[in-house]
Rosetta silent file (secondary structure, phi, psi, omega in degrees, C-alpha in Angstrom):
SEQUENCE: MRIETVFLFDLDGTLVDSVYQHVLAWKEALDAEGIPLSVWRIHRKIGMSGGLFTNQLLRETGLDIDPERIDRLRRLHAEAYGRLSKGVVPLPGAKELLATLTENRIPWAIATSGRMETAGHNLVALGVDPDQVPVVTRDLVKYAKPDPDLFLAAAERLNAPIEHAVIVGDSIWDMLAARRCRGLGVGLLSGGYGTEELERAGAVRVYDDPAMLLQHLDEVGGRR
SCORE:     score description
SCORE:     0.000 S_00000001
   1 L     0.000  141.673 -171.689   -7.284   29.276   51.397 S_00000001
   2 L  -136.036  130.376  172.998   -7.433   31.040   48.459 S_00000001
   3 L   -96.380  135.219 -147.473   -9.309   31.387   45.472 S_00000001
   4 L   -71.555  114.216  170.400   -8.269   29.756   42.260 S_00000001
   5 L   -94.754  148.826  179.289   -9.638   32.347   39.751 S_00000001
   6 E  -127.266  177.847  177.376  -10.234   30.900   35.965 S_00000001
   7 E  -122.303  136.968  166.533  -11.156   33.235   33.065 S_00000001
   8 E  -140.515  119.826 -161.467  -13.739   32.549   30.558 S_00000001
   9 E   -90.825  174.702  167.113  -14.164   34.804   27.325 S_00000001
  10 L   -97.091 -166.349 -158.279  -16.598   35.433   24.761 S_00000001
  11 L  -151.903  -65.322 -152.576  -14.891   35.470   20.987 S_00000001
  12 L   -75.368  114.575  142.570  -16.736   37.965   19.269 S_00000001
  13 L   108.887  -32.540  176.757  -15.591   41.889   19.689 S_00000001
  14 L  -101.767   -8.180  148.224  -13.808   40.461   22.655 S_00000001
  15 L  -122.778   -9.062  167.741  -10.891   38.430   21.351 S_00000001
  16 L  -127.732 -149.930  172.173  -11.283   38.956   18.004 S_00000001
  17 L  -130.916   43.769 -149.170  -12.457   41.878   15.383 S_00000001
  18 L  -122.413   28.300  179.169  -15.120   40.290   13.877 S_00000001
  19 H   -65.357  -67.258 -143.484  -18.760   42.482   15.352 S_00000001
  20 H   -95.493    2.142  176.066  -19.213   44.583   12.111 S_00000001
  21 H   -83.567  -52.454 -176.672  -17.924   42.013   10.060 S_00000001
  22 H   -57.589   10.683  169.388  -21.336   39.526   11.773 S_00000001
  23 H   -94.148  -51.261 -157.647  -23.415   43.079   11.262 S_00000001
  24 H   -83.748  -31.184  135.292  -22.622   43.101    7.733 S_00000001
  25 H    69.314 -147.592  155.498  -23.615   39.946    7.461 S_00000001
  26 H   -86.231  -19.218  129.108  -26.837   39.854    8.886 S_00000001
  27 H    -9.934  -94.086  142.580  -27.842   42.703    6.869 S_00000001
  28 H    22.192  -71.569  152.633  -26.757   40.711    4.065 S_00000001
  29 H   -75.306  -11.270  169.733  -28.996   37.897    5.019 S_00000001
  30 H   -58.638  -72.216  158.092  -32.120   40.679    6.224 S_00000001
  31 H    21.288  -92.394 -168.820  -31.475   41.661    2.622 S_00000001
  32 H   -44.850  -46.936 -165.331  -31.936   38.769    1.223 S_00000001
  33 L  -103.587    6.830 -176.444  -35.133   38.011    2.654 S_00000001
  34 L    40.854   44.228  156.754  -36.423   41.907    2.124 S_00000001
  35 L   -89.352  112.262  161.787  -36.491   42.598    5.973 S_00000001
  36 L   -72.875  128.343  177.644  -35.646   45.803    6.230 S_00000001
  37 L  -171.256  153.398 -142.160  -33.540   46.844    9.284 S_00000001
  38 L   -95.848  139.739  155.336  -30.752   49.646    9.949 S_00000001
  39 H   -21.394  -80.697 -171.362  -27.112   48.789   10.247 S_00000001
  40 H   -63.028  -11.254  157.447  -27.074   50.021   13.849 S_00000001
  41 H   -88.353  -16.701  160.004  -30.076   48.135   15.243 S_00000001
  42 L   -62.591  -49.651 -172.209  -28.455   45.108   13.748 S_00000001
  43 H   -30.150  -63.442 -107.088  -25.097   46.063   16.319 S_00000001
  44 H   -72.588  -41.402 -137.998  -27.377   46.694   19.305 S_00000001
  45 H  -122.173   26.904  164.642  -28.407   43.112   18.989 S_00000001
  46 L   -89.072  136.485  152.839  -24.772   40.898   18.426 S_00000001
  47 L   139.393  -50.432 -172.691  -23.582   39.070   21.417 S_00000001
  48 L   -81.007 -169.014  167.417  -27.230   37.870   21.892 S_00000001
  49 L   -45.409  139.732 -177.716  -29.145   34.383   21.104 S_00000001
  50 H   -54.266  -37.788 -132.579  -30.342   33.572   18.090 S_00000001
  51 H   -95.728  -82.574  169.066  -34.017   32.937   20.002 S_00000001
  52 H   -39.321  -30.044 -165.311  -33.457   36.564   21.346 S_00000001
  53 H   -99.298  -27.738  166.634  -32.451   38.402   18.084 S_00000001
  54 H   -73.361  -41.998  171.831  -35.335   36.896   16.218 S_00000001
  55 H   -53.434  -40.406  146.473  -37.782   37.785   18.915 S_00000001
  56 H   -50.317   13.754 -130.866  -36.310   41.612   18.657 S_00000001
  57 H  -129.845  -59.893  150.541  -36.611   41.270   15.350 S_00000001
  58 H   -42.375  -55.679  151.191  -39.985   40.804   15.319 S_00000001
  59 H   -22.314  -94.303 -146.510  -40.607   43.690   17.939 S_00000001
  60 H   -68.769  -27.603  173.541  -39.090   45.930   15.619 S_00000001
  61 H   -90.255  -53.746  173.567  -40.291   44.698   12.289 S_00000001
  62 L   109.420   -8.134 -165.950  -43.617   43.775   12.866 S_00000001
  63 L   -89.580  133.411  166.889  -42.919   40.814   10.345 S_00000001
  64 L   -99.924  143.334  173.717  -44.018   37.182   10.749 S_00000001
  65 L  -120.427   48.986 -139.922  -41.205   35.401   10.876 S_00000001
  66 L   -72.676  142.811  176.626  -41.847   31.069   10.744 S_00000001
  67 L   -60.109   14.593  175.180  -39.105   28.790   11.334 S_00000001
  68 L   -90.305  -51.074 -155.630  -38.043   27.932    7.723 S_00000001
  69 H   -83.797  -39.209  172.593  -36.989   31.816    7.164 S_00000001
  70 H   -33.869  -39.086 -141.721  -35.263   31.645   11.119 S_00000001
  71 H   -91.539  -57.197 -174.414  -33.533   28.595    9.767 S_00000001
  72 H   -41.857  -54.648  175.053  -32.893   30.244    5.994 S_00000001
  73 H   -44.797  -29.611  156.532  -31.650   33.387    7.675 S_00000001
  74 L   -81.463 -143.734  -76.144  -28.864   31.521   10.051 S_00000001
  75 L   -79.608  -93.747 -144.064  -27.435   30.009    6.667 S_00000001
  76 L   -11.379  -76.279  163.119  -27.552   33.031    4.762 S_00000001
  77 L   -18.272 -112.490 -143.707  -25.468   34.541    7.870 S_00000001
  78 L   -17.012  -77.953 -153.626  -23.260   31.788    8.160 S_00000001
  79 H   -47.920  -25.703 -177.836  -22.410   31.699    4.260 S_00000001
  80 H   -71.588  -76.193 -167.022  -21.837   35.956    4.322 S_00000001
  81 H    -9.692  -62.996 -179.180  -19.940   35.460    7.488 S_00000001
  82 H   -52.690  -36.577  172.074  -17.712   32.859    5.830 S_00000001
  83 L   -60.599  -63.518 -175.841  -16.973   35.350    3.405 S_00000001
  84 L   -57.067    7.891 -106.648  -16.360   38.476    5.618 S_00000001
  85 L   179.056    9.584  175.591  -14.429   36.775    7.976 S_00000001
  86 L   -79.130  -48.698  162.289  -11.382   36.606    5.281 S_00000001
  87 L  -103.047   21.153  171.141  -10.665   39.806    7.332 S_00000001
  88 L   -56.981  127.810  174.882  -11.370   38.811   11.178 S_00000001
  89 L  -156.728  142.018 -172.513   -7.934   39.164   13.032 S_00000001
  90 L   -27.207  121.526  150.446   -7.027   38.824   16.848 S_00000001
  91 L   -26.338  168.245 -161.483   -7.764   41.711   18.760 S_00000001
  92 L  -110.461  128.437  124.094   -4.506   43.774   19.837 S_00000001
  93 L   130.996  -17.682 -179.319   -3.216   42.104   22.893 S_00000001
  94 H   -21.829  -89.197 -161.849   -5.743   38.922   22.581 S_00000001
  95 H   -24.332  -53.768 -167.785   -2.934   36.463   21.731 S_00000001
  96 H   -65.509  -25.408 -158.988   -0.899   37.585   24.497 S_00000001
  97 H   -57.508  -58.707  165.285   -3.408   38.043   26.816 S_00000001
  98 H   -28.299  -64.478  159.332   -4.053   34.065   26.385 S_00000001
  99 H   -32.164  -68.556  157.745   -0.633   33.226   26.577 S_00000001
 100 H   -46.630  -55.350 -173.221   -0.154   35.110   30.358 S_00000001
 101 H   -60.911  -27.243  174.221   -2.900   32.741   31.281 S_00000001
 102 H   -81.440  -44.724 -179.896   -1.287   29.766   30.205 S_00000001
 103 H   -57.342  -42.056  179.903    2.279   30.666   31.400 S_00000001
 104 L   -83.602    9.832 -143.572    0.697   31.621   34.810 S_00000001
 105 L     5.456   82.753  149.018   -1.040   28.247   34.594 S_00000001
 106 L  -130.364  141.468 -160.736   -4.501   29.888   35.000 S_00000001
 107 L   -69.678  106.152 -172.050   -7.298   28.243   33.731 S_00000001
 108 E  -134.325  144.980  165.933   -9.495   30.161   30.490 S_00000001
 109 E  -131.677  170.262 -160.483  -12.151   28.845   28.213 S_00000001
 110 E  -119.912  149.602  175.495  -13.923   30.417   25.281 S_00000001
 111 E  -136.680   94.938  166.846  -17.858   30.246   25.777 S_00000001
 112 L   -90.133  154.624  164.881  -19.677   32.340   21.995 S_00000001
 113 L   -66.501  -19.464 -143.044  -22.973   32.813   21.024 S_00000001
 114 L  -111.585  141.828  164.178  -22.225   31.973   17.618 S_00000001
 115 L   -64.414  158.913  163.873  -22.094   28.588   16.314 S_00000001
 116 L   -25.223  -37.616  173.651  -19.419   26.455   15.241 S_00000001
 117 L   -97.219    5.834  164.764  -19.678   27.236   11.770 S_00000001
 118 L  -107.852  -33.302 -161.983  -19.104   30.757   11.993 S_00000001
 119 H   -61.955  -41.749  165.117  -17.123   30.385   15.275 S_00000001
 120 H   -22.084  -89.279 -160.071  -14.301   28.206   13.250 S_00000001
 121 H   -23.735  -67.692 -153.239  -13.542   31.063   11.580 S_00000001
 122 H   -74.430  -12.436  143.709  -12.812   33.594   14.441 S_00000001
 123 H   -40.912  -51.089  162.342  -10.622   30.417   15.986 S_00000001
 124 H  -103.999   -9.686  156.997   -8.145   29.784   13.940 S_00000001
 125 H   -62.742  -55.304  141.155   -7.769   33.580   13.125 S_00000001
 126 H    -8.866  -80.332 -153.071   -7.117   33.125   17.021 S_00000001
 127 L   100.418   14.870 -165.532   -4.971   30.530   16.835 S_00000001
 128 L  -132.797  131.049 -169.096   -6.775   28.613   18.906 S_00000001
 129 L   -71.204   92.762 -169.302   -7.449   24.760   18.655 S_00000001
 130 L   -50.167  -38.588  142.698  -10.758   23.713   19.853 S_00000001
 131 L   -38.497  -12.843  168.133   -9.510   20.253   20.582 S_00000001
 132 L  -119.552  -21.227 -174.491   -6.766   21.648   23.006 S_00000001
 133 L  -119.800  130.403 -162.258   -8.866   24.186   24.738 S_00000001
 134 L   -72.891  165.593 -174.659  -11.925   24.156   26.165 S_00000001
 135 L  -168.998   95.175  171.587  -15.079   26.261   23.573 S_00000001
 136 E   -75.356   93.058  167.860  -18.221   26.180   24.534 S_00000001
 137 L   -93.927 -178.139  166.958  -20.536   27.448   21.229 S_00000001
 138 L   -28.386  -38.886 -174.774  -23.735   27.859   20.567 S_00000001
 139 L   -79.886  -21.249  178.111  -24.451   24.416   19.060 S_00000001
 140 L   -91.184  -21.948  177.134  -23.532   22.612   22.935 S_00000001
 141 L  -138.006  168.688 -160.476  -26.478   24.202   25.087 S_00000001
 142 L   -60.231  -33.277  170.231  -29.972   24.610   25.138 S_00000001
 143 L  -158.185  141.961 -155.677  -29.851   28.684   25.085 S_00000001
 144 L   -79.042 -162.701  172.931  -27.225   31.171   24.514 S_00000001
 145 L   -91.873  133.003   52.567  -27.188   34.754   25.899 S_00000001
 146 L   -82.596   16.378 -165.332  -28.432   36.791   28.196 S_00000001
 147 L   -78.922  148.758  167.812  -29.026   33.276   29.386 S_00000001
 148 L   -64.848  -61.034 -176.388  -25.860   31.792   31.454 S_00000001
 149 L    31.729  -79.361  139.209  -25.956   28.796   30.171 S_00000001
 150 H    -0.131  -82.625 -156.661  -22.360   29.544   27.884 S_00000001
 151 H   -80.024  -46.582 -177.722  -20.477   30.193   30.802 S_00000001
 152 H   -50.002  -35.855  166.620  -21.442   27.680   33.237 S_00000001
 153 H   -32.161  -53.629  177.384  -21.006   25.190   30.596 S_00000001
 154 H   -68.996  -51.969 -168.670  -16.973   27.043   29.752 S_00000001
 155 L   -89.134    4.233  174.405  -16.641   26.326   33.946 S_00000001
 156 L  -114.678   14.473  113.933  -17.571   22.815   34.215 S_00000001
 157 L   -24.867  -60.543 -175.401  -14.987   22.196   31.254 S_00000001
 158 L   -90.922   12.962 -175.356  -12.613   23.536   33.456 S_00000001
 159 L    77.128   34.620 -133.417  -13.448   22.055   36.745 S_00000001
 160 L  -116.655  152.496  138.246  -14.200   25.714   37.765 S_00000001
 161 L   -81.519  108.933 -179.630  -16.712   26.828   40.156 S_00000001
 162 H   -15.254  -37.537 -172.384  -18.732   29.688   38.412 S_00000001
 163 H   -93.015   11.576  141.645  -18.253   32.434   41.401 S_00000001
 164 H  -120.053   21.845  174.277  -14.951   31.993   40.448 S_00000001
 165 E   -61.980  107.314  164.796  -15.043   32.657   37.466 S_00000001
 166 E   -75.991  127.796 -159.790  -14.236   35.873   35.694 S_00000001
 167 E  -107.862  111.550  168.770  -16.443   36.704   32.745 S_00000001
 168 E  -127.793  141.394 -160.024  -15.187   39.046   29.735 S_00000001
 169 E  -141.472  167.010  175.053  -17.358   40.070   27.140 S_00000001
 170 L  -128.111   29.853 -173.895  -17.920   42.812   25.006 S_00000001
 171 L  -153.097  155.572 -175.827  -21.472   43.188   24.996 S_00000001
 172 H   -61.638  -23.869  179.356  -24.206   44.150   27.817 S_00000001
 173 H   -80.339   -3.327 -179.254  -25.353   40.202   27.055 S_00000001
 174 H   -93.183  -26.662  144.142  -22.583   38.775   28.482 S_00000001
 175 H    14.137  -77.176 -156.198  -22.768   41.517   31.144 S_00000001
 176 H   -87.550  -16.434  142.207  -26.144   40.173   31.850 S_00000001
 177 H   -32.139  -57.686 -175.162  -24.812   36.391   31.640 S_00000001
 178 H   -59.438  -82.977 -165.438  -22.231   37.122   34.147 S_00000001
 179 H   -38.967  -47.823 -147.647  -24.688   38.650   36.470 S_00000001
 180 H   -77.092  -40.148 -142.468  -27.268   35.926   36.196 S_00000001
 181 H  -103.140    0.309  151.139  -24.478   32.884   36.814 S_00000001
 182 L    85.645  -19.310  161.154  -22.912   34.907   39.892 S_00000001
 183 L   -69.048  169.569  176.692  -19.405   35.566   37.941 S_00000001
 184 E   -76.958   86.936  159.480  -17.244   38.587   37.887 S_00000001
 185 E   -77.433  142.433 -178.823  -18.055   40.292   34.717 S_00000001
 186 E  -102.515  106.336  147.247  -15.021   42.213   32.930 S_00000001
 187 E   -74.151  143.229 -164.973  -15.907   44.431   30.095 S_00000001
 188 E  -137.355  147.760 -152.348  -14.095   45.674   26.831 S_00000001
 189 L   -81.408   18.503 -139.643  -14.941   48.353   25.014 S_00000001
 190 L  -115.361   21.699  174.542  -13.504   46.984   21.721 S_00000001
 191 L  -107.052  -30.345 -167.471  -17.445   45.533   20.715 S_00000001
 192 L   110.905  -22.966  174.865  -19.355   49.240   20.599 S_00000001
 193 L   -89.897  167.398 -169.585  -20.765   49.219   23.632 S_00000001
 194 L   -92.129  145.631 -172.115  -20.084   52.215   26.240 S_00000001
 195 H   -50.302  -70.931 -169.054  -17.999   51.821   29.646 S_00000001
 196 H   -44.616  -35.007 -175.210  -21.492   52.964   31.352 S_00000001
 197 H   -58.857  -84.430 -156.717  -23.686   50.455   29.271 S_00000001
 198 H   -41.463  -50.625  171.366  -21.628   47.705   30.067 S_00000001
 199 H   -59.958  -65.231  163.826  -21.189   48.639   33.970 S_00000001
 200 L   -26.117  -43.470 -178.932  -25.008   49.291   34.087 S_00000001
 201 L   -94.163    4.218  177.430  -25.656   45.450   32.732 S_00000001
 202 L   102.969   -6.748  171.142  -23.085   44.864   35.421 S_00000001
 203 L   -42.249  113.455 -157.453  -19.612   44.740   34.534 S_00000001
 204 L   -87.876  -16.787  158.451  -17.443   45.839   37.729 S_00000001
 205 E  -151.392  176.387 -134.133  -14.800   46.700   35.204 S_00000001
 206 E  -146.037   59.945 -158.579  -13.774   48.252   32.450 S_00000001
 207 E  -107.894  158.665  175.518  -10.992   47.873   29.594 S_00000001
 208 L   -58.110  -49.075 -177.227  -10.469   49.041   26.140 S_00000001
 209 L  -147.602 -141.139  144.352   -9.553   45.967   24.825 S_00000001
 210 H   -38.856  -75.281 -179.131   -7.417   42.972   25.147 S_00000001
 211 H   -63.400  -47.134  179.996   -3.712   44.635   25.731 S_00000001
 212 H   -76.682  -38.554  162.530   -5.171   46.960   28.604 S_00000001
 213 H     1.407  -74.230 -169.257   -6.765   43.817   30.173 S_00000001
 214 H   -70.122    2.194 -161.825   -3.613   42.238   29.950 S_00000001
 215 H   -98.659  -13.936 -174.704   -1.490   45.767   31.553 S_00000001
 216 L  -124.515   34.019  178.474   -4.586   45.399   34.468 S_00000001
 217 L   -65.528  -46.319  176.416   -4.702   41.585   34.453 S_00000001
 218 L   -87.286   81.455   55.892   -3.948   41.678   38.683 S_00000001
 219 L   -31.818  -25.511  151.670   -6.746   44.045   39.548 S_00000001
 220 L  -112.757   38.028  141.527   -9.505   41.042   38.782 S_00000001
 221 L   100.058   25.952 -179.238   -7.522   38.611   40.206 S_00000001
 222 L   -92.563   57.358  170.835   -5.352   37.169   37.393 S_00000001
 223 L  -140.373  164.872  177.733   -2.645   36.417   39.015 S_00000001
 224 L  -109.892    0.000    0.000   -0.736   33.374   40.836 S_00000001
């Protein structure tokens, strides 16, 4: 008897090089609302749920952010990201990694904190059809990262126990969510977080990008 491994991937900063487009889109949205926040502080929040983003925003700015303003910020971010997403490309090795898993009949899915209005641009860049591949977005779950709902839903789509999942992400929010649902967290540096940060959040292995993960796939159970 052996465990049949499945892979669950974050999207932004994990499979596509889109983190900084998101940062700049949020900066544009916040500026439009007159909310001062440094670019580096925005980067530290990419990958978490919109609700947690808002809570941290409240703590750091002391501003009163009502539901209407939150909705405007989301729409402004989506509009700005739609323009900036033209520069989004797959990270090195991302397509090859997914193709290798498919060729070896190792199930995989994507679980992203982004809503389909932004994630759709990235899926096109990656060449992934959500009608053919399990993709779970923020629209489909009650809570996003660092809650584990996205990964639990993705594992369910693959009919696999979450304990059999290798969860690949670039942020501490991915690793915290993986830890909470008892998946095996694997971190990538391609989203801007450091090795020590990812390991402290629960990553058992850290690689530079999808290309390096592909070279070491057997280390995390990615073989038939």
